[in-house]
Short mmCIF file of C-alpha atoms in Angstrom, two decimals:
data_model
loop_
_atom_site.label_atom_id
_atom_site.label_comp_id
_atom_site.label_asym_id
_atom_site.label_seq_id
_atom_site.Cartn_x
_atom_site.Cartn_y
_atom_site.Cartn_z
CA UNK A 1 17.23 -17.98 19.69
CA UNK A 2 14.82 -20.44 19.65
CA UNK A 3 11.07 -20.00 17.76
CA UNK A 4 8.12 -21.62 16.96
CA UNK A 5 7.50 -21.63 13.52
CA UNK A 6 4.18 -20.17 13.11
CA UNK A 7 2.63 -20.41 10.23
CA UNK A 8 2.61 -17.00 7.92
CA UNK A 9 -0.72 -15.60 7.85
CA UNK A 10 -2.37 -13.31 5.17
CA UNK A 11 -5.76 -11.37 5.21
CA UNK A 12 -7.75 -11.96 2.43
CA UNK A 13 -10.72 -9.63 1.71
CA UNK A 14 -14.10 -11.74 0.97
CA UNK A 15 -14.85 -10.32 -2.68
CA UNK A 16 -11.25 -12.73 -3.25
CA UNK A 17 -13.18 -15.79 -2.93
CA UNK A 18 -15.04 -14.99 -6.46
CA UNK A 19 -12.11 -13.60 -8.17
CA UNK A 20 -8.76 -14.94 -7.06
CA UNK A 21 -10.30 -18.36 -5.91
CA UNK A 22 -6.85 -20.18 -7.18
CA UNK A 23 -4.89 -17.00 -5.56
CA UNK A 24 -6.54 -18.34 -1.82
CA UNK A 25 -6.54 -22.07 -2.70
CA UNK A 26 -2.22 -21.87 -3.65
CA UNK A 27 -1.89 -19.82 -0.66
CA UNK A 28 -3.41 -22.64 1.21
CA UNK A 29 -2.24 -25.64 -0.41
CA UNK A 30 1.18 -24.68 -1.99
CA UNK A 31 2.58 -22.27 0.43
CA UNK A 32 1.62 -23.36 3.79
CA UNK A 33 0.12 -20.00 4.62
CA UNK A 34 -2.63 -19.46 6.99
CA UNK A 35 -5.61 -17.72 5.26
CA UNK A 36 -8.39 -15.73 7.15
CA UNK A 37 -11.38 -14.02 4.70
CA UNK A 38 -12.67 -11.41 6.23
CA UNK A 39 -14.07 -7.57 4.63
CA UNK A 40 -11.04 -5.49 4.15
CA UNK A 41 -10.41 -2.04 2.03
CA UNK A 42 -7.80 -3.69 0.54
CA UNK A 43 -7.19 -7.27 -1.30
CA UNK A 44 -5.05 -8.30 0.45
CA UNK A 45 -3.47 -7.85 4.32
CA UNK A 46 0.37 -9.62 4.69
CA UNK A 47 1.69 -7.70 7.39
CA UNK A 48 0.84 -5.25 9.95
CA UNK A 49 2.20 -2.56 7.66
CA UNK A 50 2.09 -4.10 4.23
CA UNK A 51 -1.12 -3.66 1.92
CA UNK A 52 -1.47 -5.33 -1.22
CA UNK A 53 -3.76 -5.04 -4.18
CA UNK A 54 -4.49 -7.39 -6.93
CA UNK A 55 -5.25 -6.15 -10.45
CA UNK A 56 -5.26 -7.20 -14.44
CA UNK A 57 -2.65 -5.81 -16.57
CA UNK A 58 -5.84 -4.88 -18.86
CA UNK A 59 -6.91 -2.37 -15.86
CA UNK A 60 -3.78 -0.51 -16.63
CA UNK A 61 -4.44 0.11 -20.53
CA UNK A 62 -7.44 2.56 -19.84
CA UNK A 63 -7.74 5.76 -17.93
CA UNK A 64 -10.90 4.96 -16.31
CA UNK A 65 -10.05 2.02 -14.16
CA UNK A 66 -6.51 3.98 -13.24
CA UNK A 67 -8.80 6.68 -11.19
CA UNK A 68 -10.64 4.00 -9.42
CA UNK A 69 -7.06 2.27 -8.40
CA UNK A 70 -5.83 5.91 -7.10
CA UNK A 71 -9.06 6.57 -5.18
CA UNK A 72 -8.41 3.00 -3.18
CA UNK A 73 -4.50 3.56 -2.74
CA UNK A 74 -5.40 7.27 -1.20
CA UNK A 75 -7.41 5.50 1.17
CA UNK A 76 -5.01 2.84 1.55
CA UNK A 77 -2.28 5.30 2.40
CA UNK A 78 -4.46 6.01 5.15
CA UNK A 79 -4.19 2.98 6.79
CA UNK A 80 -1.21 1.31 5.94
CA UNK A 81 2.50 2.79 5.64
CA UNK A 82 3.23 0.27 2.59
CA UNK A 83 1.19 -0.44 -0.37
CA UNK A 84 2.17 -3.15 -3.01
CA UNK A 85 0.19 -3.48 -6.19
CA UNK A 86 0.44 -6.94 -8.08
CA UNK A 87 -0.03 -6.82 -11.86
CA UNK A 88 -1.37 -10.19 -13.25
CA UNK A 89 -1.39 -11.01 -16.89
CA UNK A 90 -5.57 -11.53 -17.65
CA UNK A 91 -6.49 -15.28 -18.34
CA UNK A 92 -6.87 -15.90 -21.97
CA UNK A 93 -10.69 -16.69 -22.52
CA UNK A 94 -12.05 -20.02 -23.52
CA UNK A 95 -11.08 -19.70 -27.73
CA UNK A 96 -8.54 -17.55 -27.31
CA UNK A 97 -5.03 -18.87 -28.13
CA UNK A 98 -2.71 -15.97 -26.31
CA UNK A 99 -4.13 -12.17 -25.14
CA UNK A 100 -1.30 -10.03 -26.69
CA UNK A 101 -2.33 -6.67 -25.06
CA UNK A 102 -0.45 -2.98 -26.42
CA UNK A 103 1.08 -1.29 -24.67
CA UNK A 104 -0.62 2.18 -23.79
CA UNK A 105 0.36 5.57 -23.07
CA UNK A 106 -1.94 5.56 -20.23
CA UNK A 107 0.06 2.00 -18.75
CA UNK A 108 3.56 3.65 -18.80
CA UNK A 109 1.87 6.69 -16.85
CA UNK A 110 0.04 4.82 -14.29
CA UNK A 111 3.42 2.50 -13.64
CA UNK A 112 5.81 6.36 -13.93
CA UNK A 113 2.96 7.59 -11.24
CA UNK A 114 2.78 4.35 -8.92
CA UNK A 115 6.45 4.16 -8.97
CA UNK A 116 6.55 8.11 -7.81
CA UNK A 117 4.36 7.68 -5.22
CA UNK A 118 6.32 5.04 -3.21
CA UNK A 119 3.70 2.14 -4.10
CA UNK A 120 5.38 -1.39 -5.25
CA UNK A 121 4.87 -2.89 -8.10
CA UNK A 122 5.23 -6.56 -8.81
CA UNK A 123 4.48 -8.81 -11.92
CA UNK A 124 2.72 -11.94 -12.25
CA UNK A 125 1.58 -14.34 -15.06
CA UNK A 126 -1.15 -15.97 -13.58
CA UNK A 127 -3.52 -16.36 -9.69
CA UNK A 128 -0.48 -19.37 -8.97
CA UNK A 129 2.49 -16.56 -9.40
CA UNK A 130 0.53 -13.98 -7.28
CA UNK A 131 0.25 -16.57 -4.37
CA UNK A 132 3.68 -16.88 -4.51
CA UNK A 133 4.59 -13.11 -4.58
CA UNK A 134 2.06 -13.01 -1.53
CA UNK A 135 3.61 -15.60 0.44
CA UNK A 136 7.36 -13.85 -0.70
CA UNK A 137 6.38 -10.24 0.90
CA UNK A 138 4.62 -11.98 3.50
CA UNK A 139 8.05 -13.80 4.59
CA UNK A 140 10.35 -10.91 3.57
CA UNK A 141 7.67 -9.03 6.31
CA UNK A 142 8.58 -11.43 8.84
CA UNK A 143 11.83 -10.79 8.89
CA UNK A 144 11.22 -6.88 9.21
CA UNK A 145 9.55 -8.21 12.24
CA UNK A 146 6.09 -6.98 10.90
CA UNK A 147 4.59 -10.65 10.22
CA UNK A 148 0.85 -11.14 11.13
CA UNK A 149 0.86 -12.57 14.32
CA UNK A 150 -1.67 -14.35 16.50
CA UNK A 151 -4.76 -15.67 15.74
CA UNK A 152 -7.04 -13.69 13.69
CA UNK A 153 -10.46 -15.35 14.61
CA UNK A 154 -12.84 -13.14 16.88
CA UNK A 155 -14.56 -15.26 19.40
CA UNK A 156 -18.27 -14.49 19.14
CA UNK A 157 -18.43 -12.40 22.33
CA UNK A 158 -15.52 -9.84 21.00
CA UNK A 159 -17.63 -8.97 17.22
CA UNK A 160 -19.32 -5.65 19.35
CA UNK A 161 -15.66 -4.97 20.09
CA UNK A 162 -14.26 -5.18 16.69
CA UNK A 163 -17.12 -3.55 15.46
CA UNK A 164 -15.77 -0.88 17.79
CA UNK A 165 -12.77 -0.33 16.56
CA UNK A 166 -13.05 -0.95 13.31
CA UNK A 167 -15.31 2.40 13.65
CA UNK A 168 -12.47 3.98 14.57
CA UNK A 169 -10.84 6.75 11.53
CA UNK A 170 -8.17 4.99 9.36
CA UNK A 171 -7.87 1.43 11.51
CA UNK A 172 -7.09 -1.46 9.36
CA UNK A 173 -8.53 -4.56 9.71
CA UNK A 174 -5.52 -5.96 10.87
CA UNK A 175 -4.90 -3.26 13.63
CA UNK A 176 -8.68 -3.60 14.92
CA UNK A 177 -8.21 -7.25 15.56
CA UNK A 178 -4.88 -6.89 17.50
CA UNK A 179 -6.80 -3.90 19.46
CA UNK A 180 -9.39 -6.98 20.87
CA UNK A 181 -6.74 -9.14 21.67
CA UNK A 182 -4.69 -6.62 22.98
CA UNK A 183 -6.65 -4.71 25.92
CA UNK A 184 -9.12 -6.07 28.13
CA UNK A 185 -12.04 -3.49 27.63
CA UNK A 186 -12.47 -0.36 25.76
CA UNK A 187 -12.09 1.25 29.02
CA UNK A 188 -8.46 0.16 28.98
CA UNK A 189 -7.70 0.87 25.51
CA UNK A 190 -9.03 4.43 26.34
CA UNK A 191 -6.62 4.60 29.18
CA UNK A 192 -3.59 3.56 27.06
CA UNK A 193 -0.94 6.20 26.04
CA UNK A 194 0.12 6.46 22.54
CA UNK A 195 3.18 4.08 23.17
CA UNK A 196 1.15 1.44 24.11
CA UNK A 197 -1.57 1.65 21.20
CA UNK A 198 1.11 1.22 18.84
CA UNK A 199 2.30 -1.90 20.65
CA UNK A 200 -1.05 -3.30 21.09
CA UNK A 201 -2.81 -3.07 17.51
CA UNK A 202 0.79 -2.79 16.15
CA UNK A 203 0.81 0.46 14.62
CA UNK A 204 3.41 2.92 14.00
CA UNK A 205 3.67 5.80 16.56
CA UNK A 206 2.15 8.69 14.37
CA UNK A 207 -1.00 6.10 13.86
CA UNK A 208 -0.96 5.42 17.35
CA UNK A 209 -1.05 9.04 18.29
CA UNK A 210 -3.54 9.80 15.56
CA UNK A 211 -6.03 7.22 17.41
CA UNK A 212 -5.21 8.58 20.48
CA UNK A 213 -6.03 12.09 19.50
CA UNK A 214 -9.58 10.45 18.15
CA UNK A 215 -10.44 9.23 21.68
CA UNK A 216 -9.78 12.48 23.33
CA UNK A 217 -11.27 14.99 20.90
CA UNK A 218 -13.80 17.50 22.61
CA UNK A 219 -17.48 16.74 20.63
CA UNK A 220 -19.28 19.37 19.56
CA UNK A 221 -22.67 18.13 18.81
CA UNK A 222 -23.54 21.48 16.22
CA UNK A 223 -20.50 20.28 13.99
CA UNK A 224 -22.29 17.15 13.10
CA UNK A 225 -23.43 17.52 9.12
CA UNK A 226 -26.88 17.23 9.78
CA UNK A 227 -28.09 18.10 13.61
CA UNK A 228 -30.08 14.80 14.98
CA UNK A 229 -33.09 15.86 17.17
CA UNK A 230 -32.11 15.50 20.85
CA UNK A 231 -35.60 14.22 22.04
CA UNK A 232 -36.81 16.06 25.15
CA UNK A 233 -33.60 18.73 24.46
CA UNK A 234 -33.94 22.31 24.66
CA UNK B 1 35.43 1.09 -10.01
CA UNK B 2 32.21 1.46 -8.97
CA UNK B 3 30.54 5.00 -9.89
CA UNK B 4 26.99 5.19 -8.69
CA UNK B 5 27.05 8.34 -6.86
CA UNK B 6 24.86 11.67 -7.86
CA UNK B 7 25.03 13.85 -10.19
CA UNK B 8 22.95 17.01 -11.34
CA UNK B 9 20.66 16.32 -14.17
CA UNK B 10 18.91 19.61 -15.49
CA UNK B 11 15.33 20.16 -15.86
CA UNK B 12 13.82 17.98 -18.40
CA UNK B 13 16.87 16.13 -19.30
CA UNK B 14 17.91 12.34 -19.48
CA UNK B 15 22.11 12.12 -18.68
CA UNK B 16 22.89 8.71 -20.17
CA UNK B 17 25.76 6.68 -20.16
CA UNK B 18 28.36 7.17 -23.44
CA UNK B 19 27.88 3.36 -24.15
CA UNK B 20 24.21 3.95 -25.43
CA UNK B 21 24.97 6.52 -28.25
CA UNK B 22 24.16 5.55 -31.43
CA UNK B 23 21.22 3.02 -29.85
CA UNK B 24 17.86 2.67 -30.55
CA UNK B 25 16.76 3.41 -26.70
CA UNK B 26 18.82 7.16 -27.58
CA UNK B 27 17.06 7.82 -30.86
CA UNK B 28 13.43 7.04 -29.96
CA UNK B 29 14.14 9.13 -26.49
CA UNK B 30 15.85 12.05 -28.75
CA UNK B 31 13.07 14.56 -29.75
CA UNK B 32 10.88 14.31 -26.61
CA UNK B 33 13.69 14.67 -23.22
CA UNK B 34 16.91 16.41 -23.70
CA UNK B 35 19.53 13.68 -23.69
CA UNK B 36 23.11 13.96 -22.63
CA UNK B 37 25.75 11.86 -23.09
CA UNK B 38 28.54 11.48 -20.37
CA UNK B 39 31.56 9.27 -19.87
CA UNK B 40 32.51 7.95 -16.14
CA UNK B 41 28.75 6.98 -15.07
CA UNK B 42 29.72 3.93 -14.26
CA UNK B 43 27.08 1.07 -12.92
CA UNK B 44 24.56 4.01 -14.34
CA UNK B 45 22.54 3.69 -17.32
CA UNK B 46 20.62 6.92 -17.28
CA UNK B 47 19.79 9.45 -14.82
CA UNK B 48 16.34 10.64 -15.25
CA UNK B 49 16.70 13.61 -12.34
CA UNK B 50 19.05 14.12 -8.77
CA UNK B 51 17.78 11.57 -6.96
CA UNK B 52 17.03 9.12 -9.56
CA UNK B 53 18.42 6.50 -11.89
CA UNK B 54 18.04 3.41 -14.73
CA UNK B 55 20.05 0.87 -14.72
CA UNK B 56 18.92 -1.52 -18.28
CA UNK B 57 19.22 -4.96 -17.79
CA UNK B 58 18.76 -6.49 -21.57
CA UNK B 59 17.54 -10.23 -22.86
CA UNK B 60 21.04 -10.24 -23.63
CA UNK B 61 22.80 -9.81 -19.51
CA UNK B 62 19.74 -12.53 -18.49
CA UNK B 63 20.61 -15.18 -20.61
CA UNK B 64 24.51 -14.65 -20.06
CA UNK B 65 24.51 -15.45 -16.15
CA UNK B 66 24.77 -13.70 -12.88
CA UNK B 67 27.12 -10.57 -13.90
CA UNK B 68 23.95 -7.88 -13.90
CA UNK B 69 23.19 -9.42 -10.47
CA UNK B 70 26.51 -8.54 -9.17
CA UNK B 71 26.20 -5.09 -10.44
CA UNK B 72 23.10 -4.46 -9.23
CA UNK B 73 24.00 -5.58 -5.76
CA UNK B 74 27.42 -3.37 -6.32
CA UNK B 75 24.99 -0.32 -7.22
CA UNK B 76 23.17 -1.10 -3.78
CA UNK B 77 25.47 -1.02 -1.80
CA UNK B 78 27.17 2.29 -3.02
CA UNK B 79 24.56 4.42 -3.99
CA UNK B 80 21.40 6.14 -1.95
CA UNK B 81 20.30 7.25 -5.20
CA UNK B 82 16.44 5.53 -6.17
CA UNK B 83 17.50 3.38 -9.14
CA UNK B 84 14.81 1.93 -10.93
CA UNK B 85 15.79 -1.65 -12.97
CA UNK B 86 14.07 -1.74 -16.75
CA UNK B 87 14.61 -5.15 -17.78
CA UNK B 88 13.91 -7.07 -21.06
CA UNK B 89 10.96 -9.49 -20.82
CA UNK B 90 11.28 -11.37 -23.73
CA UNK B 91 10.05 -14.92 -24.79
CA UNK B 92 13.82 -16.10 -24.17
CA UNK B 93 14.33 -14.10 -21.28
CA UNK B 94 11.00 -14.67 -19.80
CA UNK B 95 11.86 -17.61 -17.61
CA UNK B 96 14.97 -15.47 -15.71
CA UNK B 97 11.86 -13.01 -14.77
CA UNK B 98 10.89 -14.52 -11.71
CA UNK B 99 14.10 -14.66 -9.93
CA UNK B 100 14.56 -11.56 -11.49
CA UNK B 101 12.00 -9.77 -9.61
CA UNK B 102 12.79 -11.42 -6.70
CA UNK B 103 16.20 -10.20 -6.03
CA UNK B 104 15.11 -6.70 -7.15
CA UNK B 105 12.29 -5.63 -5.59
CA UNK B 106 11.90 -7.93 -2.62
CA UNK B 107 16.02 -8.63 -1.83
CA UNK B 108 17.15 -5.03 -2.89
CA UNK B 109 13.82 -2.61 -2.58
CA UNK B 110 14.76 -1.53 -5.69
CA UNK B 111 11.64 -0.89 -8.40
CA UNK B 112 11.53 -3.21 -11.21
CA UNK B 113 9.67 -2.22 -14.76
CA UNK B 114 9.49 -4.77 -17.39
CA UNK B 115 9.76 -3.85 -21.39
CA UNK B 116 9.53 -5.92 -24.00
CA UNK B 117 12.60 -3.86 -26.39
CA UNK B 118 14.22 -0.60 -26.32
CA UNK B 119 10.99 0.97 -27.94
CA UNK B 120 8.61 0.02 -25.30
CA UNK B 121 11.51 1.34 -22.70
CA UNK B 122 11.96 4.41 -24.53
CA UNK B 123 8.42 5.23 -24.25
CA UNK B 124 8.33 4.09 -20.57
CA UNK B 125 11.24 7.01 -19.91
CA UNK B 126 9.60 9.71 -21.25
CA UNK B 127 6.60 9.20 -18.96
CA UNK B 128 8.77 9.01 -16.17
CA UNK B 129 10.93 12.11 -17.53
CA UNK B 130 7.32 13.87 -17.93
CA UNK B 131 6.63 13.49 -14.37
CA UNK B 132 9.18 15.13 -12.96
CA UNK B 133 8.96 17.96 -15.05
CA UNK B 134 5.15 18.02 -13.85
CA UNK B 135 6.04 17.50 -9.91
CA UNK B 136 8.89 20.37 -10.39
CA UNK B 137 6.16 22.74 -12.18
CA UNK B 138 3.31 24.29 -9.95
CA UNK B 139 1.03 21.00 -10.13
CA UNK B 140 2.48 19.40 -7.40
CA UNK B 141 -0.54 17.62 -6.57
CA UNK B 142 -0.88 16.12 -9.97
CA UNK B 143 -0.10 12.39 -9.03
CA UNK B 144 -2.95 10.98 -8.12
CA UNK B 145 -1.15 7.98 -6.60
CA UNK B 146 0.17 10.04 -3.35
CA UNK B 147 -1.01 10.14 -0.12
CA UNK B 148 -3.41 13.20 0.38
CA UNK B 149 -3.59 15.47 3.73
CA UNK B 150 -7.22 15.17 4.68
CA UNK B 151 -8.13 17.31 7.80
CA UNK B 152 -12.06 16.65 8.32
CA UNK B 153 -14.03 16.92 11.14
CA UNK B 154 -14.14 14.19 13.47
CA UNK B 155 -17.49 14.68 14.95
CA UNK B 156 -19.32 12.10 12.40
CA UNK B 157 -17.13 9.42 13.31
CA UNK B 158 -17.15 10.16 17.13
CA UNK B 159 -20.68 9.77 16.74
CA UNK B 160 -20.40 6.54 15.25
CA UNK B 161 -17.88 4.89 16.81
CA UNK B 162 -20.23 5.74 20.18
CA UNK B 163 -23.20 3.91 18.30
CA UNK B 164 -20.85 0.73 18.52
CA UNK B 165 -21.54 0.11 22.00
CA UNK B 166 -24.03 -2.16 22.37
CA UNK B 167 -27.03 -0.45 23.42
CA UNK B 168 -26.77 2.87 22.36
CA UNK B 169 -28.00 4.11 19.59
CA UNK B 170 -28.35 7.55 17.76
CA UNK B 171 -30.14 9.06 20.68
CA UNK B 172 -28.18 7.46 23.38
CA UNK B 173 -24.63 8.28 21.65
CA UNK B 174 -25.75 12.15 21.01
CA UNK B 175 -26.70 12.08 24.33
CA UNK B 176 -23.39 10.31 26.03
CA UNK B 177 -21.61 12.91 24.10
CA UNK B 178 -23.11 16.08 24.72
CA UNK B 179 -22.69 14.64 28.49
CA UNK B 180 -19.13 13.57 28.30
CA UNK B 181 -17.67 15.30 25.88
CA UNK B 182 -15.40 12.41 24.18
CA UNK B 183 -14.89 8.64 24.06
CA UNK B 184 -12.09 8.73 26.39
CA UNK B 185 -14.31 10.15 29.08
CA UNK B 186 -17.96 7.95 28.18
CA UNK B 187 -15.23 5.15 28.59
CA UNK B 188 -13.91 6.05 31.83
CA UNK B 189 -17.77 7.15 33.41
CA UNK B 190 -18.85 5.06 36.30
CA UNK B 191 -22.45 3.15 36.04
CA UNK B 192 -23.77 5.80 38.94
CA UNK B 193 -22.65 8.74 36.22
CA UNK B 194 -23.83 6.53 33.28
CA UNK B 195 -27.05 5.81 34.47
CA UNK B 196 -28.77 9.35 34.45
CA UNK B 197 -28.16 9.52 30.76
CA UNK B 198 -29.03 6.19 29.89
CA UNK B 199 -30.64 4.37 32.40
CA UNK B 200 -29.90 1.25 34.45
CA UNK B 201 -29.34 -1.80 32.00
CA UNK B 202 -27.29 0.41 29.12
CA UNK B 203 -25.30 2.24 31.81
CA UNK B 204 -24.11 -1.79 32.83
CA UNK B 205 -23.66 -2.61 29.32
CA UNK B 206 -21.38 0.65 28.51
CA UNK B 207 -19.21 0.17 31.66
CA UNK B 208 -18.80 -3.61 30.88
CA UNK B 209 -17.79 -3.21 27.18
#
């Protein structure tokens, strides 16, 4: 069948442009692949599906980092129904010759855990390697037929809409940008069943049904935490 | 032929394959699981539980070519068990890693661990071993890793996601809601319902949105 060969596409979350600088430029430059910064709760975005975060092997030695890693994959899990964590060797600092880093205890329990939990785990030597293992899931995505697709630009006029849905509980990035492109006003994305959210931000049907749920849920104004005055109310 | 099917592994236990008796993998794992020794497991290194299994892959199988590769694919194809592939990154072997990885995790979906000797694998075991126990035991939710069941009230974000029209604001959105009752409905009011609540200009902005 005949296709245009778009180009792949990855999400890259802004606080990337500090820290995995030569991760974005290889993307760019090496790979061919399409790279929008934008904020994200994860690293990195690669597929409609696929999340993917990017840490030192040195994070992995100590128990305090490992808690703030779990905290972000729960939250990830909330989003996304795949979450791959890349492990990249630490640069060696200016005057250092190698970093040889032991092994811990609390390393081979964070991988035994990881692995348990369904997340992926890849390896990579340096920012280079990781663009590479970001382009490879992003390709091995597009032929699951989960590739990023369309532009991912918001015309100026649409940022109250993404705003919107971004608002909305457990909506990636991702999915809030294919929700603007996807239905013509919020009154139409209100209207939608849950077959047709998934198709239009992409999401899988419990997702889908989970948003859908969200837009129809009776408010009760005394459940809110803390009461707001209603001005002129009774 | 190819044996890669299940096989019941006791509580706590490691079954491994005959050919590692005597190695230094067995006596560093001997002490802290309960390892067995069985003939016949074929493509199977060790089985760390039912549903789960190691296959090694030393310095030695990289360097000698693409026989572990077949094998791997082999144990693919005829097993549903999880098998997770502990390989030997070494200085020699280090440049096979790559492609390694590849073919494992991305071509296969298998999971991939890396170890620099049988020590560091050893040690990598246990932990794994140690989980299961833990899972099987009454802390269930003791990984820390797994996706959590979180049923909270909704109202906060209704209430937010209302304050993303443009316009409205925490008065306006308490007020749209108390009025309509959800999103669905404040989305589907006309301007002529809107506009009580809101007024003229905000009532147009909501029904344009």
């Amino acid at each position: 069948k005949p296709c245009a060969p778009a180009p792949l596409c990855v999400l890259v979350d802004s606080r990337e442009i500090c820290s995995g600088a030569e991760v974005i430029s290889s993307l760019k430059a090496v790979h061919g692949v399409k790279v929008q910064v934008c904020s994200l709760s994860s690293d990195y975005i690669v597929s409609s599906r696929l999340a993917v975060e990017r840490r030192f092997l040195s994070e992995f030695l100590s128990p305090a980092s490992r808690n703030k890693l779990a905290q972000r994959i729960q939250r990830l899990w909330s989003m996304f129904e795949r979450i791959c964590v890349i492990v990249e060797k630490d640069k060696a600092k200016p005057g250092e010759t190698s970093r040889f880093l032991q092994r811990t205890h609390n390393y081979d329990a964070t991988l035994a855990a990881l692995v348990r939990a369904g997340v992926r785990i890849l390896f990579s030597s340096g920012q280079g390697e990781t663009a590479a293992l970001l382009k490879d899931l992003a390709l091995v995505e597009l032929r699951k037929n989960a590739a990023i697709r369309g532009p991912t630009e918001v015309e100026e006029h649409k940022r109250d809409l993404l705003g919107f849905y971004l608002s909305i509980p457990n909506l990636s990035h991702l999915a809030a940008l294919n929700m603007c492109r996807a239905f013509g006003s919020i009154r139409e994305m209100a209207n939608s069943s849950p077959q047709d959210l998934a198709a239009g931000a992409q999401l899988s049907q419990h997702a889908a049904a989970e948003i859908h749920r969200y837009l129809h849920y009776g408010f009760e104004a005394q459940l809110l935490p803390e009461s707001p005055r209603v001005p002129g109310g009774s | 032929p190819v044996t890669a099917g299940s096989i019941v592994v006791p509580f706590g236990h490691v079954i491994g394959n005959e050919k590692w008796r005597g190695s230094e993998i067995a006596q560093k794992l001997q002490g802290k699981v309960r390892l067995v020794f069985e003939d016949g497991l074929g493509l199977v290194d060790f089985h760390l539980s039912n549903r789960t299994c190691i296959l090694y892959i030393s310095e030695a199988d990289l360097v000698a070519g693409d026989e572990f590769k077949r094998r791997l694919v082999r144990f693919r194809n005829a097993s549903s068990l999880g098998g997770i592939v502990i390989v030997e990154r070494t200085q020699i072997s280090d440049q096979y890693f790559l492609a390694v990885q590849k073919l494992v995790v991305l071509e296969l979906g298998m999971v991939l661990l890396p170890v620099a000797n049988q020590g560091e694998a050893s040690q990598l075991i246990t932990q794994l071993v140690s989980f299961y126990v833990r899972e099987q035991s009454k802390e269930q939710s003791s990984n820390p890793f797994l996706r959590k069941q979180r049923s909270q009230l909704a109202e906060p974000a209704v209430f937010r996601t209302v304050q993303q029209i443009p316009g409205v604001g925490k008065t306006k959105a308490l007020l749209l809601l108390q009025q309509f009752g959800s999103i669905h409905r404040i989305c589907n009011a006309s301007v002529k319902e809107l506009e009580p609540v809101v007024g003229q200009a905000v009532a147009q902005q909501i029904h344009s949105f």
